[in-house]
Amino acid sequence: MNFICVIKKVTVDKISARYICTDHQPRYENYKFSRRPVTKGVKKMRSLKKLKNFLTGGEAEKEEDENKSESEMSEIVEEERKPVESETKQQTVPAVEEVKKEPVVEEKPAIEETPVVEEAEPVVEEETAIDEVEPVAETETAVEENVEEPAAPKEAEVIEKTKKDEPKPKGSGSMSLLNKEENLIRAEEVEPGFKQEIIDAGAETVALCYQCGTCTGSCPSGKRTPYRIRNIIRKSLMGLKTEVLNDETIWECVTCYACQERCPRGVAIVDVVKIIRNMQSKAGKMAQAHKMTGVFVLKTGHGVPINDATMTLRKRVGLNELPPTTHEYPEALEEVRTILKKTGFDSLIGYNWETGEIE
Amino acid sequence: MADFAYFLGCIMNNRYPGIEKASRVMFEKFGITLNDMEGASCCPAPGVFGSFDKTSWLSIAARNITIAEDMGMDIMTECNGCFGTLFETNHELAHDEAAKEKVNEILSEVGREYKGDIKVRHFAEVLYNDVGLDQIAAAVTSPLDGLNIAVHYGCHFLRPTADIGIDNAEKPTILDEIVEATGAKSVDYRDKMQCCGAGGGVRSRDLDVALDYTKDKLTNMEAAGADAIVNVCPFCHLQFDVGQTEIKKKTGDEFNIPVFHLAQFLGLAMGFNPEDLTVDVHQIAVDSALEQIQKLDEITGGE
């Protein structure tokens, strides 16, 4: 129990630190605090080296430097993976090695990369810790050390400080751990051919999606309804056909193209929406109000047919009472009906030609 | 200048005939003849037909296009929904031989064939490119100086840009320029390019969601000091006009912002009788805007 508490505490710390790192300002501070001493050290060493070279001619060091520059880099990364050792290493080994380090360009990636390594590290620990259900005391101390050691006093301060600013997660004991059973996607739920069905229906670009979320971020329906188009696209690509075809939120799309206009991958998102809607309709999932628009077209040729008030109004402004459309030309209406019978639209919405009603 | 096959659609001719009247008179003045497409139907409604069955959607749209093909003229429509349906169908059938074949097999039942030799154009784009701002400005007899207008582009007039390419869909100017040719001022407002809320079948399926959009837009227009809304789509027009009464009923919020289709708005600037524009039967009274125009007339002596 004690072990788990320790891990949780550490995990939460690290998670919040990582979470904070996604904000611009604190992330930048984090960088400076953790790495600046090394940078300064390197600079100091470099001037020392220059002085040394000046005095000795520096022939031998130059050669050595070229050979070492690569291995040097990997050792710095290595260092970060083994924080316990690095305490001493940082002060001794790199100091000597970095004396010989010359190119400024190389210095930068080392600094930028290190926080990433630091970030990745606790995740690895977390996983192993969780896997070991009944840990022995030995591991406990090892883990404890591992995690707490690398936090230099200044870095810890930053984490502490930013932690206070962030709202604490409720019931922090388990908020980070998802229930695997609830979040598993099982093989039997996946229909691998679903993606191809969408492609065959005319939206081959769907496969280009890399899940950046620009679509949902741009979606005006997404900000007022549960409709999440990125999520639907992801499920479609994964083959979660049943889930997608039961998702009624697809009907909250106003087809405004905000998503498609901004999609960095050029996915024809509105086409995908309409394809999924077509599939749902085929499965009988159509709203009554929508079917009624279909009924009006079958009956009059217009989704919004004329009424008495508008006929009067048309007359008043000097237009024909009936517009020169299917309203005025019954044979044209017959053409519309023939086409919709041929495509099966009438039976799709369950239109009864005798009663003029939906069955 | 070229003549057009004039595609009416549903909402304009069957609910707001003043838009049709204004357009017919205006284009005659500009020397462009609008020819009736006899026997045309619903475009058909993209939200329902496009969502239910693509083949039905393409086939009815293609039938409408063949009427214009028989006339040998490009189509002009003043509804974003109709424009979206007809443009996209024309585009798709021109680029997808298999789809064209399939649709033509269906159309053969009624003795028609889609060829793909005409263009589908939007009324506002025709005004901007064919008529031009100079001619519009020259036709203005009652300048609308001092009127603050919230321009609503809607969705299917410009998007998807990759296919349509009329103007930049994120920050267009085409409508603002036309509106300002009358002397009125187009005011910028938050989320100007957002949908009115009616599209995609959302209005008929989930009115609360549609009205939430509309309220959002109206709130932002009001905050920018708009005296009136100018749109280029009878469905957006209906959503703003009828929508304001629905919002009042549901939430008690009152905006009372007059709504004009661009054809009606230009009609006012060109001195048409407001009654001919049927603005008197709008759900939301346009009196406030008309009074302001009246006032301006007194100041400027009507010139």
XYZ file of C-alpha atoms in Angstrom:
662
model
C 0.000 0.000 0.000
C 2.706 2.307 1.006
C 4.458 1.548 -2.225
C 1.437 2.477 -4.287
C 1.083 5.732 -2.445
C 4.634 6.638 -3.168
C 4.238 5.820 -6.811
C 0.988 7.741 -7.071
C 2.463 10.776 -5.489
C 5.409 10.663 -7.791
C 3.241 9.907 -10.773
C 0.952 12.808 -10.073
C 3.887 15.076 -9.599
C 5.355 14.012 -12.866
C 2.084 14.146 -14.677
C 1.386 17.615 -13.508
C 4.893 18.561 -14.459
C 4.339 17.091 -17.861
C 0.954 18.665 -18.128
C 2.396 22.005 -17.230
C 4.990 21.524 -19.877
C 2.294 21.784 -22.535
C 1.669 25.369 -21.477
C 4.065 27.742 -23.099
C 5.321 29.844 -20.246
C 6.122 27.340 -17.497
C 7.662 24.973 -20.015
C 10.151 27.581 -20.994
C 11.002 28.277 -17.392
C 11.461 24.598 -16.764
C 13.989 24.395 -19.522
C 16.049 27.237 -18.232
C 16.096 26.100 -14.671
C 17.102 22.557 -15.359
C 19.642 23.129 -18.033
C 21.139 26.531 -17.620
C 23.890 25.528 -15.186
C 25.184 23.022 -17.712
C 25.117 25.570 -20.503
C 26.976 28.045 -18.428
C 29.450 25.367 -17.520
C 29.998 24.510 -21.145
C 30.644 28.110 -22.015
C 33.110 28.463 -19.188
C 34.834 25.308 -20.230
C 34.998 26.446 -23.772
C 36.843 29.608 -22.902
C 39.156 27.573 -20.742
C 39.788 25.325 -23.661
C 40.494 28.234 -25.932
C 43.034 29.494 -23.484
C 44.573 26.054 -23.242
C 44.744 25.708 -26.998
C 46.285 29.104 -27.267
C 49.056 28.091 -24.942
C 49.694 24.563 -26.275
C 48.965 25.014 -29.942
C 46.016 22.611 -29.410
C 46.849 20.155 -32.170
C 46.186 16.956 -30.275
C 42.895 18.154 -28.760
C 41.419 19.047 -32.116
C 41.745 15.497 -33.355
C 40.324 14.063 -30.207
C 37.468 16.474 -30.352
C 36.365 15.313 -33.787
C 36.359 11.722 -32.707
C 34.472 12.333 -29.562
C 31.755 14.742 -30.551
C 29.331 11.988 -31.479
C 29.790 9.681 -28.545
C 29.659 12.703 -26.316
C 26.127 13.416 -27.408
C 24.859 9.939 -26.713
C 26.477 9.988 -23.326
C 24.608 13.103 -22.364
C 21.349 11.437 -23.235
C 22.434 8.310 -21.435
C 23.166 10.444 -18.419
C 19.598 11.578 -18.211
C 18.308 8.045 -18.298
C 20.359 7.182 -15.239
C 19.731 10.080 -12.964
C 21.284 8.446 -9.924
C 24.653 8.276 -11.521
C 24.318 11.502 -13.343
C 24.596 13.502 -10.147
C 28.259 12.846 -10.061
C 28.738 12.444 -13.772
C 27.387 15.819 -14.554
C 29.970 17.391 -12.381
C 32.916 15.317 -13.446
C 32.768 13.382 -16.666
C 30.889 15.785 -18.898
C 32.863 18.664 -17.554
C 36.074 17.163 -18.792
C 34.594 16.012 -22.040
C 32.851 19.193 -22.825
C 36.001 21.135 -22.516
C 36.808 19.776 -25.916
C 33.438 20.443 -27.356
C 33.610 23.027 -30.034
C 30.636 23.511 -32.371
C 27.952 25.713 -30.885
C 25.331 24.163 -33.122
C 25.698 20.833 -31.432
C 25.141 22.269 -28.059
C 21.589 23.313 -28.761
C 19.949 19.980 -29.558
C 21.378 18.531 -26.411
C 19.600 21.151 -24.384
C 16.364 20.902 -26.248
C 16.278 17.169 -26.250
C 16.923 16.585 -22.617
C 13.557 17.673 -21.265
C 11.933 15.186 -23.618
C 14.023 12.436 -22.174
C 13.138 13.606 -18.724
C 9.497 13.598 -19.566
C 9.527 10.144 -21.042
C 11.327 8.661 -18.103
C 8.607 8.627 -15.449
C 6.198 6.974 -17.847
C 8.464 4.000 -18.159
C 8.781 3.792 -14.430
C 5.092 4.154 -13.932
C 4.333 1.241 -16.212
C 6.789 -1.131 -14.643
C 5.619 -0.129 -11.226
C 2.036 -0.913 -12.120
C 2.937 -4.237 -13.643
C 4.578 -5.331 -10.472
C 1.536 -5.761 -8.366
C 3.279 -6.901 -5.210
C 6.563 -5.091 -5.114
C 9.222 -5.904 -2.601
C 10.706 -3.281 -0.373
C 13.824 -3.194 -2.468
C 12.020 -1.903 -5.555
C 10.246 0.632 -3.489
C 13.358 2.373 -2.448
C 14.843 2.001 -5.871
C 11.897 3.674 -7.503
C 11.728 6.309 -4.892
C 15.332 7.156 -5.421
C 15.071 7.036 -9.129
C 12.330 9.565 -9.249
C 13.379 11.893 -6.570
C 17.037 12.071 -7.328
C 16.965 13.837 -10.694
C 14.822 16.631 -9.369
C 17.405 19.245 -8.667
C 16.343 21.710 -5.948
C 15.472 24.426 -8.438
C 13.470 22.132 -10.677
C 11.521 20.831 -7.736
C 10.680 24.369 -6.819
C 9.256 24.993 -10.244
C 7.104 21.901 -10.060
C 5.921 22.839 -6.604
C 5.118 26.343 -7.698
C 3.257 25.428 -10.850
C 1.442 22.672 -9.058
C -0.108 25.223 -6.757
C -1.331 27.256 -9.717
C -2.972 24.279 -11.338
C -6.341 23.078 -10.062
C -5.740 19.815 -8.235
C -7.362 16.808 -9.874
C -10.324 15.558 -7.912
C -9.761 12.258 -6.163
C -6.184 12.434 -7.295
C -5.639 8.853 -6.182
C -6.928 7.258 -9.378
C -7.662 9.993 -11.872
C -4.682 9.110 -14.001
C -5.466 5.461 -14.481
C -8.080 4.530 -17.048
C -10.094 1.415 -16.534
C -8.690 -0.933 -19.128
C -11.808 -3.049 -19.308
C -13.924 -0.040 -20.144
C -11.522 1.325 -22.716
C -10.545 -1.733 -24.617
C -11.510 -2.103 -28.254
C -12.062 -5.768 -28.979
C -11.272 -7.480 -32.230
C -14.884 -8.576 -32.689
C -16.019 -4.924 -32.687
C -13.709 -4.030 -35.549
C -14.789 -4.292 -39.151
C -11.580 -3.642 -41.051
C -13.427 -3.140 -44.327
C -15.355 -0.112 -43.072
C -12.670 2.350 -44.067
C -12.712 0.913 -47.570
C -16.510 1.215 -47.704
C -16.156 4.948 -47.059
C -13.396 5.243 -49.629
C -15.451 3.352 -52.202
C -18.367 5.678 -51.550
C -16.185 8.538 -52.783
C -14.080 9.853 -49.885
C -10.632 8.369 -50.496
C -9.068 11.308 -48.635
C -10.406 9.949 -45.330
C -7.319 7.733 -45.107
C -5.080 10.811 -44.945
C -6.382 11.916 -41.548
C -3.660 12.165 -38.900
C -5.995 13.106 -36.052
C -4.771 16.636 -35.385
C -8.254 17.712 -34.271
C -8.390 20.919 -36.310
C -11.807 19.771 -37.545
C -13.406 19.464 -34.126
C -11.643 22.645 -33.037
C -13.210 24.504 -35.968
C -16.628 22.892 -35.710
C -19.439 25.218 -34.600
C -21.670 22.229 -33.830
C -18.875 20.728 -31.776
C -18.998 23.669 -29.414
C -22.712 23.326 -28.670
C -23.512 19.611 -29.103
C -21.792 16.271 -28.355
C -20.838 15.967 -32.041
C -17.067 15.316 -32.395
C -16.085 14.843 -36.003
C -12.432 13.963 -35.292
C -13.630 11.151 -33.096
C -16.035 9.866 -35.749
C -13.306 9.921 -38.398
C -10.974 8.012 -36.078
C -13.594 5.384 -35.340
C -14.321 5.087 -39.042
C -10.659 4.483 -39.825
C -10.427 1.929 -37.036
C -13.391 0.046 -38.440
C -15.801 0.646 -35.566
C -18.690 0.459 -37.990
C -21.472 -0.362 -35.553
C -20.496 2.470 -33.260
C -20.272 4.972 -36.124
C -23.562 3.900 -37.665
C -25.309 4.225 -34.302
C -23.890 7.669 -33.613
C -26.771 10.090 -34.068
C -24.590 13.141 -33.466
C -23.531 12.929 -37.128
C -26.851 14.700 -37.832
C -25.706 17.779 -35.877
C -23.365 18.732 -38.720
C -24.630 21.841 -40.539
C -22.333 21.026 -43.499
C -20.688 24.442 -43.175
C -17.277 23.094 -44.304
C -15.377 24.910 -41.535
C -13.588 21.621 -40.771
C -12.834 20.776 -44.367
C -11.558 24.261 -45.194
C -8.979 24.047 -42.417
C -8.049 20.367 -42.638
C -4.255 20.288 -43.140
C -4.546 16.887 -44.823
C -7.216 17.876 -47.310
C -9.742 15.340 -46.076
C -13.157 15.815 -47.694
C -14.774 15.705 -44.277
C -18.270 16.802 -45.313
C -18.289 14.018 -47.904
C -17.452 11.555 -45.143
C -20.289 12.956 -43.023
C -22.746 12.543 -45.890
C -21.507 9.018 -46.635
C -22.059 8.007 -43.018
C -25.493 9.656 -43.084
C -26.330 7.758 -46.281
C -25.345 4.520 -44.515
C -27.453 5.384 -41.485
C -30.399 6.244 -43.715
C -30.101 2.929 -45.482
C -30.318 1.341 -42.047
C -33.538 3.264 -41.446
C -32.110 5.949 -39.168
C -33.881 8.985 -40.600
C -35.663 11.740 -38.722
C -39.372 12.125 -39.380
C -38.949 15.841 -40.147
C -36.375 15.026 -42.816
C -38.612 12.376 -44.347
C -41.337 15.011 -44.604
C -39.113 17.162 -46.828
C -38.811 14.101 -49.046
C -42.593 13.681 -49.027
C -43.094 17.306 -50.102
C -40.734 16.816 -53.029
C -42.520 13.617 -54.083
C -45.874 15.382 -53.861
C -45.047 18.815 -55.322
C -41.466 18.814 -56.593
C -40.563 21.334 -53.870
C -39.128 20.766 -50.409
C -40.949 23.950 -49.398
C -44.128 24.080 -51.518
C -46.146 27.194 -52.233
C -49.007 28.239 -49.927
C -51.997 30.560 -50.272
C -50.343 33.488 -48.514
C -47.373 33.413 -50.884
C -49.617 33.048 -53.942
C -51.384 36.243 -52.897
C -48.072 37.924 -52.298
C -46.721 36.867 -55.684
C -49.786 38.317 -57.338
C -49.399 41.566 -55.425
C -45.886 42.173 -56.718
C -46.822 41.271 -60.276
C -45.442 37.741 -60.424
C -47.437 34.724 -61.560
C -49.290 33.128 -58.665
C -47.440 29.917 -59.332
C -43.723 29.957 -60.087
C -42.725 28.405 -63.449
C -41.578 25.218 -61.760
C -43.091 21.789 -61.092
C -45.907 23.830 -59.510
C -46.925 25.071 -62.947
C -45.860 22.043 -65.010
C -47.438 18.748 -63.852
C -45.491 16.748 -66.439
C -42.280 18.012 -64.864
C -43.466 16.773 -61.486
C -44.004 13.356 -63.073
C -40.373 13.353 -64.196
C -39.212 14.065 -60.655
C -41.364 11.232 -59.328
C -40.115 8.799 -61.967
C -36.504 9.587 -61.076
C -37.081 9.155 -57.355
C -38.877 5.848 -57.943
C -35.973 4.687 -60.062
C -33.404 5.580 -57.372
C -35.591 3.993 -54.705
C -35.916 7.189 -52.707
C -39.649 6.614 -52.241
C -39.179 3.226 -50.604
C -36.152 4.471 -48.646
C -38.360 6.911 -46.747
C -41.302 4.487 -46.758
C -43.569 6.620 -48.941
C -46.925 5.104 -49.784
C -48.027 6.336 -53.214
C -51.683 5.521 -52.553
C -52.102 7.252 -49.233
C -49.430 9.902 -49.819
C -48.147 9.177 -46.346
C -45.049 7.660 -44.769
C -45.623 4.119 -43.628
C -24.274 40.688 -71.567
C -24.986 37.058 -71.203
C -28.415 35.766 -70.343
C -29.025 33.256 -67.624
C -31.247 30.306 -66.912
C -32.829 31.542 -63.685
C -33.103 28.790 -61.092
C -35.687 29.632 -58.434
C -35.566 26.792 -55.914
C -38.172 26.724 -53.146
C -37.927 29.229 -50.310
C -37.420 32.351 -52.403
C -40.341 31.870 -54.783
C -42.594 30.061 -52.312
C -42.024 32.226 -49.210
C -40.197 35.491 -50.012
C -41.251 36.406 -53.568
C -39.937 39.940 -53.092
C -36.433 38.554 -53.550
C -37.442 37.117 -56.923
C -39.233 40.310 -57.944
C -36.301 42.526 -57.009
C -33.883 40.295 -58.912
C -35.978 40.217 -62.080
C -36.352 44.019 -62.143
C -32.743 44.672 -61.172
C -31.177 42.412 -63.770
C -33.370 43.879 -66.460
C -31.936 47.273 -65.531
C -28.444 45.835 -65.757
C -29.202 44.482 -69.217
C -29.180 40.818 -68.227
C -32.188 38.658 -69.076
C -33.223 36.045 -66.558
C -34.951 33.210 -68.390
C -37.351 30.868 -66.628
C -36.313 27.242 -66.254
C -39.704 25.729 -66.959
C -40.474 22.688 -64.887
C -37.486 22.979 -62.581
C -37.944 21.467 -59.139
C -36.356 21.632 -55.713
C -32.563 21.603 -56.224
C -33.014 19.081 -54.199
C -32.458 20.076 -50.560
C -28.858 19.112 -49.756
C -29.492 18.509 -46.051
C -32.097 15.831 -46.675
C -31.442 14.415 -50.155
C -27.657 14.666 -49.897
C -27.764 13.034 -46.475
C -30.298 10.309 -47.329
C -29.192 9.126 -50.735
C -26.470 10.637 -52.857
C -27.709 9.099 -56.099
C -31.171 10.644 -55.672
C -29.569 13.972 -54.844
C -27.327 13.901 -57.917
C -30.111 12.724 -60.230
C -32.682 15.386 -59.357
C -29.973 18.056 -59.467
C -28.759 16.757 -62.832
C -32.309 16.888 -64.172
C -32.494 20.575 -63.232
C -29.154 21.209 -64.910
C -30.354 19.534 -68.137
C -33.165 22.113 -68.366
C -30.524 24.866 -68.536
C -28.429 22.784 -70.919
C -31.419 22.603 -73.263
C -31.658 26.389 -73.030
C -27.950 26.695 -73.757
C -27.401 29.025 -70.819
C -25.499 29.074 -67.551
C -27.601 28.775 -64.413
C -27.930 31.644 -61.952
C -29.383 30.973 -58.518
C -29.646 33.181 -55.451
C -29.815 30.505 -52.781
C -26.660 29.075 -51.213
C -28.309 25.678 -50.773
C -29.385 25.483 -54.428
C -25.997 26.785 -55.491
C -24.241 24.156 -53.379
C -26.355 21.321 -54.757
C -26.223 22.362 -58.419
C -22.579 23.447 -58.391
C -21.368 20.341 -56.587
C -23.410 18.059 -58.838
C -22.120 19.789 -61.943
C -18.579 19.558 -60.574
C -18.839 15.930 -59.552
C -20.455 14.704 -62.763
C -17.888 16.584 -64.819
C -15.036 14.877 -62.943
C -16.478 11.426 -62.304
C -17.328 9.521 -65.463
C -18.823 6.594 -63.538
C -21.172 8.846 -61.588
C -22.172 10.606 -64.789
C -22.965 7.307 -66.441
C -25.025 6.153 -63.500
C -26.996 9.403 -63.376
C -27.582 9.413 -67.115
C -28.955 5.913 -66.936
C -31.519 7.168 -64.429
C -32.245 10.318 -66.443
C -32.849 8.238 -69.570
C -36.090 7.109 -67.887
C -37.424 10.631 -68.435
C -35.689 11.163 -71.760
C -32.946 13.410 -70.473
C -29.174 13.379 -70.651
C -26.708 15.326 -68.577
C -23.923 16.700 -70.781
C -21.949 18.998 -68.492
C -21.655 21.942 -70.854
C -22.975 24.786 -68.690
C -21.802 26.543 -65.539
C -23.684 27.041 -62.275
C -23.264 30.530 -60.859
C -24.331 32.402 -57.753
C -26.293 35.630 -58.089
C -23.896 37.606 -55.849
C -20.872 36.456 -57.836
C -22.629 37.443 -61.090
C -23.335 40.864 -59.595
C -19.719 41.295 -58.575
C -18.007 39.936 -61.681
C -20.448 40.484 -64.556
C -22.327 43.595 -63.462
C -19.505 45.105 -61.453
C -19.348 47.502 -58.540
C -19.316 50.583 -60.788
C -22.566 49.706 -62.477
C -24.156 48.828 -59.136
C -23.024 52.118 -57.581
C -24.285 54.004 -60.631
C -27.725 52.392 -60.250
C -28.090 53.535 -56.631
C -30.748 56.245 -56.404
C -31.302 56.170 -52.629
C -27.852 55.897 -51.070
C -27.906 53.980 -47.817
C -25.145 56.027 -46.176
C -24.970 55.597 -42.457
C -26.675 52.212 -42.380
C -24.577 49.637 -40.551
C -24.890 46.230 -42.152
C -23.940 42.832 -40.786
C -23.138 40.813 -43.882
C -23.846 37.091 -43.670
C -22.116 35.038 -46.353
C -23.491 31.670 -45.345
C -21.642 28.451 -46.090
C -22.291 27.100 -49.557
C -21.713 30.347 -51.428
C -17.925 30.087 -50.984
C -17.238 26.616 -49.624
C -15.655 24.276 -50.401
C -13.155 26.801 -51.776
C -11.155 24.068 -53.480
C -14.091 23.493 -55.853
C -15.790 26.900 -55.932
C -12.955 29.407 -55.566
C -15.111 32.560 -55.698
C -13.390 34.268 -52.766
C -11.329 33.470 -49.682
C -13.768 31.587 -47.464
C -12.062 32.610 -44.219
C -11.966 36.322 -44.928
C -13.960 37.209 -48.027
C -14.785 40.744 -49.170
C -17.016 40.269 -52.203
C -20.344 40.839 -50.402
C -19.001 43.620 -48.224
C -17.894 45.458 -51.348
C -21.306 45.085 -52.984
C -23.079 46.261 -49.822
C -20.762 49.252 -49.519
C -21.427 50.226 -53.140
C -24.816 51.442 -51.846
C -23.161 53.783 -49.343
C -23.938 51.545 -46.375
C -21.187 50.371 -44.068
C -20.399 46.694 -43.601
C -19.524 46.210 -39.939
C -17.173 43.485 -38.831
C -18.489 41.144 -36.178
C -17.342 38.097 -34.283
C -17.697 34.736 -36.032
C -18.890 36.447 -39.178
C -18.222 33.354 -41.272
C -20.186 31.056 -38.996
C -23.241 29.231 -40.297
C -26.724 30.612 -39.517
C -27.545 27.220 -38.006
C -30.146 26.041 -40.504
C -27.942 23.965 -42.810
C -27.345 20.248 -43.128
C -30.888 19.434 -42.071
C -30.238 20.717 -38.553
C -33.097 23.238 -38.584
C -35.762 20.617 -39.185
C -34.185 17.922 -37.042
C -32.915 19.890 -34.052
C -34.341 23.403 -33.912
C -32.753 24.183 -30.528
C -29.288 23.652 -31.964
C -30.084 25.708 -35.067
C -31.425 28.581 -32.949
C -28.391 28.468 -30.690
C -26.276 29.207 -33.757
C -28.634 31.965 -34.843
C -28.678 33.565 -31.413
C -24.900 33.503 -31.392
C -24.798 35.308 -34.715
C -27.476 37.830 -33.726
C -25.734 38.602 -30.436
C -22.485 39.284 -32.268
C -24.216 41.386 -34.921
C -25.992 43.408 -32.255
C -22.733 43.954 -30.366
C -21.203 45.353 -33.556
C -24.021 47.855 -33.863
C -25.683 46.360 -36.936
C -28.861 48.075 -38.140
C -29.730 45.203 -40.438
C -28.550 41.846 -41.785
C -27.834 41.267 -45.458
C -27.660 37.670 -46.680
C -27.440 35.899 -50.043
C -29.503 32.808 -49.263
C -33.268 32.540 -48.717
C -32.737 29.716 -46.232
C -30.318 31.809 -44.116
C -32.802 34.656 -44.641
C -35.618 32.535 -43.239
C -33.453 31.345 -40.376
C -32.655 34.921 -39.334
C -36.156 36.247 -39.941
C -38.318 33.436 -38.543
C -35.532 32.398 -36.182
C -35.719 35.689 -34.296
C -39.392 35.053 -33.461
C -38.571 31.469 -32.448
C -35.750 32.630 -30.203
C -38.091 35.141 -28.595
C -40.624 32.395 -27.938
C -38.079 29.959 -26.546
C -35.779 32.178 -24.526
C -37.475 35.576 -24.378
C -34.476 37.206 -26.067
C -35.464 39.907 -28.517
C -33.177 41.216 -31.206
C -35.491 42.759 -33.805
C -32.738 43.118 -36.372
C -34.257 43.592 -39.852
C -33.213 40.968 -42.413
C -32.682 41.636 -46.123
C -31.622 39.378 -48.933
C -29.024 41.183 -51.037
C -31.581 41.495 -53.866
C -34.006 43.297 -51.556
C -31.231 45.443 -50.126
C -30.021 46.558 -53.546
C -33.678 47.085 -54.495
C -34.018 49.581 -51.653
C -30.869 51.388 -52.754
C -32.139 51.460 -56.326
C -35.367 53.065 -55.163
C -37.725 50.100 -55.597
C -40.987 50.242 -53.700
C -40.487 48.363 -50.383
C -43.872 46.704 -50.947
C -42.630 45.180 -54.180
C -39.736 43.752 -52.205
C -42.294 42.150 -49.815
C -40.204 43.309 -46.868
C -43.488 44.281 -45.197
C -44.367 40.627 -44.643
C -41.090 39.690 -42.963
C -41.560 38.262 -39.485
C -39.178 40.858 -38.111
C -40.312 44.375 -38.983
C -37.897 46.191 -41.227
C -39.394 49.578 -40.253
C -36.384 50.631 -38.209
C -34.108 50.222 -41.209
C -36.604 51.806 -43.602
C -37.125 54.763 -41.245
C -33.425 55.304 -41.118
C -33.284 55.230 -44.895
C -36.216 57.683 -44.955
C -34.354 59.980 -42.608
C -31.302 59.818 -44.816
C -33.488 60.649 -47.780
C -34.750 63.786 -46.053
C -31.252 64.891 -45.292
C -29.915 64.190 -48.760
C -33.114 65.141 -50.578
C -33.477 61.604 -51.817
C -30.447 61.759 -54.059
